[in-house]
Coordinates of C-alpha atoms in Angstrom, one line a residue:
X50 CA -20.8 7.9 1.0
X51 CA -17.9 6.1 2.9
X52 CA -14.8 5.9 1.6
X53 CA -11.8 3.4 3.0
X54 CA -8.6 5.7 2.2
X55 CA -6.1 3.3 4.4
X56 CA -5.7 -0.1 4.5
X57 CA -2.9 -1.0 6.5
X58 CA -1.0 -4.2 7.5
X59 CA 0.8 -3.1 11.0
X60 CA 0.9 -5.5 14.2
X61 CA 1.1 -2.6 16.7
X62 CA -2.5 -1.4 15.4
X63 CA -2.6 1.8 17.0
X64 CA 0.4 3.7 17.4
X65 CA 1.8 7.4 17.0
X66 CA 2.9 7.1 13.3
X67 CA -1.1 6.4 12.4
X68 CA -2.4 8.7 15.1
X69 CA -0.6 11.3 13.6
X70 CA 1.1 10.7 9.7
X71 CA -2.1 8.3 9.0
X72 CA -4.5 10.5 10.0
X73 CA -3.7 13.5 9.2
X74 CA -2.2 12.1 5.3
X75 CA -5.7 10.4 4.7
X76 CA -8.2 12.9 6.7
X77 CA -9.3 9.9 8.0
X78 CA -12.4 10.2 10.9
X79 CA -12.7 6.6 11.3
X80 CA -10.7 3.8 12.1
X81 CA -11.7 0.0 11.9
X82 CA -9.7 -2.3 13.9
X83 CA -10.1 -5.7 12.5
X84 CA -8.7 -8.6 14.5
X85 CA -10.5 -11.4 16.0
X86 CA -8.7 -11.2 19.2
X87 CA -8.8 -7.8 19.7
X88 CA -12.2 -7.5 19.0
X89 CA -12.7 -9.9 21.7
X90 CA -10.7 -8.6 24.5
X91 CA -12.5 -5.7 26.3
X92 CA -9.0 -4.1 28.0
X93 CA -7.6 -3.9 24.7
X94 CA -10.5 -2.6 23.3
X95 CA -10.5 0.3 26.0
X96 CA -7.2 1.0 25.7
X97 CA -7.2 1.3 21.5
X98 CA -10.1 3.9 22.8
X99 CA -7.9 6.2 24.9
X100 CA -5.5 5.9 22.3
X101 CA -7.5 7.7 19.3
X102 CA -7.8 11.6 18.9
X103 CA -10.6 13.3 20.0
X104 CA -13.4 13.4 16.9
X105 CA -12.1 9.8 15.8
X106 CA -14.4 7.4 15.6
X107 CA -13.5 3.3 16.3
X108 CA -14.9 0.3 15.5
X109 CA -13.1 -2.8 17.1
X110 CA -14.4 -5.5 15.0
X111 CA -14.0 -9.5 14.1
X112 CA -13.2 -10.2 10.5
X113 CA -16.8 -11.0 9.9
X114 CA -18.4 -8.4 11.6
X115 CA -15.7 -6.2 9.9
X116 CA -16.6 -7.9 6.7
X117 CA -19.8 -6.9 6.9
X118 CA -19.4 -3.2 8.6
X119 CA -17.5 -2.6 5.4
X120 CA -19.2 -3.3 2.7
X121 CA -21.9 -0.9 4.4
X122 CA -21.7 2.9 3.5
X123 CA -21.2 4.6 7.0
X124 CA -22.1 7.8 5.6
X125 CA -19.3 10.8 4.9
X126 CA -16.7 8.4 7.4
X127 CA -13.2 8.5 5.9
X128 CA -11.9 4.9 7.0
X129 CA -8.7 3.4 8.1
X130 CA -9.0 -0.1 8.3
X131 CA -5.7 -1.7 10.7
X132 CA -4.8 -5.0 10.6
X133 CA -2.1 -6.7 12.6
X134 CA -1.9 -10.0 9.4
X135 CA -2.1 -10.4 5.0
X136 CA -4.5 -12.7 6.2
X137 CA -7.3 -10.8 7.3
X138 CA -7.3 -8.7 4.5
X139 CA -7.2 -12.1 2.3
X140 CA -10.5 -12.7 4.1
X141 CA -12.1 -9.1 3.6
X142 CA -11.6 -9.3 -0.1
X143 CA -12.2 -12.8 -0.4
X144 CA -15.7 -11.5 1.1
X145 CA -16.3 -8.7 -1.1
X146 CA -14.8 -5.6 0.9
X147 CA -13.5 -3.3 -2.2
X148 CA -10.1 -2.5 -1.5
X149 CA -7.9 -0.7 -4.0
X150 CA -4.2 -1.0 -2.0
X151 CA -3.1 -2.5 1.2
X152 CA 0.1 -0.7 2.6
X153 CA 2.3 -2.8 4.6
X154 CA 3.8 -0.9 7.4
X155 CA 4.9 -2.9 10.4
X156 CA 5.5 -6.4 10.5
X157 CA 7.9 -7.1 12.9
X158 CA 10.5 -9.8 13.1
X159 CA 9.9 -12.9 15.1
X160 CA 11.4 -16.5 15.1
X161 CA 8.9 -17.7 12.3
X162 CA 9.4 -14.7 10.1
X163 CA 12.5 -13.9 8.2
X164 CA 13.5 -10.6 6.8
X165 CA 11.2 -9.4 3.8
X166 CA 11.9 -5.7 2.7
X167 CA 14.5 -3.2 5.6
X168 CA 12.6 -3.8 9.1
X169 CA 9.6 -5.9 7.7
X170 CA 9.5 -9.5 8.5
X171 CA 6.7 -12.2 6.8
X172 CA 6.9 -16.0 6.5
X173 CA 6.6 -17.9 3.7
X174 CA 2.8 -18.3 4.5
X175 CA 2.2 -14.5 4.9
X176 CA 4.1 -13.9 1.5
X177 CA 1.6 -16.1 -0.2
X178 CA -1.3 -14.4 1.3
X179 CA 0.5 -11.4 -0.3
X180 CA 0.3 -13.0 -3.8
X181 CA -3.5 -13.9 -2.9
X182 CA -4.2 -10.3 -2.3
X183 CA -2.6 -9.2 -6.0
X184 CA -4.1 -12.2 -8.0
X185 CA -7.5 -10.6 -6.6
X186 CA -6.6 -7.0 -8.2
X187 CA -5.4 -5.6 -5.2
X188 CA -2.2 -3.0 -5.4
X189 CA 0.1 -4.3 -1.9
X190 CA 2.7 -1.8 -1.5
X191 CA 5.2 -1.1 1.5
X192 CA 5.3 2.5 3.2
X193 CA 6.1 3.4 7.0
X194 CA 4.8 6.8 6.8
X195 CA 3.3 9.3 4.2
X196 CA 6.5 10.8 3.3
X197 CA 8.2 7.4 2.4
X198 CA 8.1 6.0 -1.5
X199 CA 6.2 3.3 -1.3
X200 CA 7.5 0.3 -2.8
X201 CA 5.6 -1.9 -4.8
X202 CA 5.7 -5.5 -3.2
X203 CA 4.8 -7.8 -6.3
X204 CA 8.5 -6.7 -7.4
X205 CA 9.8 -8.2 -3.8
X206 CA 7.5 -11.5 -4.1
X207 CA 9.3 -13.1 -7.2

C-alpha cells in the first residue's frame, strides 16, 4: 500500500535539498508534483524529469488530478508530494487526500509576502490557509532539511 511520507510546501519544487536530504530521509521512490501550472507546461515538466534520480518515479499533476491520484493506493510507492502554495494543500485535504503534516520549507520573499519564520516569507492570505490546514487536523510545521528541528507553526500563527 502507498504511503505519502512528505508533504512539503517549497516554491522551487525540485531542487538538491529534496533530491538528496528528502529522499534519502523519507526513502521516498515517488514524487508528486502538484501545481496547476506546472502540470500544464510541457518544458517544465521535462525538465522536473531530468532533474529526478534514476529509479524515482514523477507524476506532474493538477490539483485535481493530484486529488484524485492520491487518494488512490499506487502500490508499495513511498510519496513526496511538492507544492510551490498552503493553498494547494488546502484543496487536497479539503478533497479528502489524508495528510498527517505538511512541512514548510521554502517560501521565498517577494513584494506581497513579509517575513514569517528566518528566510520564510507568507502573506496574510497564505497564513490563513495555514490555520485552514490545522483546523482540519493537519500538523504544519517548518523544516529546511532533515537535520533541522522542525518548528511547529501553530505557535508562529497567533
Amino acid at each position: 500500500m502507498s504511503e505519502i511520507v512528505l508533504a512539503r510546501v517549497d516554491d522551487r519544487l525540485i531542487h538538491g535539498q529534496v533530491m538528496t536530504a528528502w529522499l534519502q530521509y523519507t526513502d521516498g521512490n515517488h514524487i508528486v508534483i502538484v501545481d496547476d501550472a506546472t502540470a500544464k507546461d510541457d518544458f517544465l515538466k521535462t525538465v522536473m524529469k531530468m532533474s529526478v534520480p534514476q529509479g524515482v518515479k514523477l507524476d506532474v499533476l493538477t490539483v485535481e488530478d493530484g486529488s484524485d491520484f492520491l487518494q488512490k493506493d499506487q502500490g508499495s510507492d513511498k510519496i513526496l508530494v511538492l507544492a510551490k502554495t498552503p493553498e494547494v494543500y488546502l484543496q487536497l485535504v479539503e478533497a479528502g487526500v489524508p495528510l498527517k503534516e505538511v512541512i514548510v520549507g521554502g517560501m521565498g520573499a517577494n513584494s506581497d509576502r513579509t517575513k514569517f519564520y528566518k528566510n520564510i516569507s507568507a502573506t496574510d492570505g497564505e497564513r490563513e490557509t495555514f490555520k485552514k490546514i490545522i483546523d482540519k487536523g493537519v500538523n504544519v510545521t517548518i523544516q529546511i532539511v532533515p537535520s533541522d528541528k522542525a518548528t511547529d507553526a501553530a505557535g508562529l500563527l497567533k
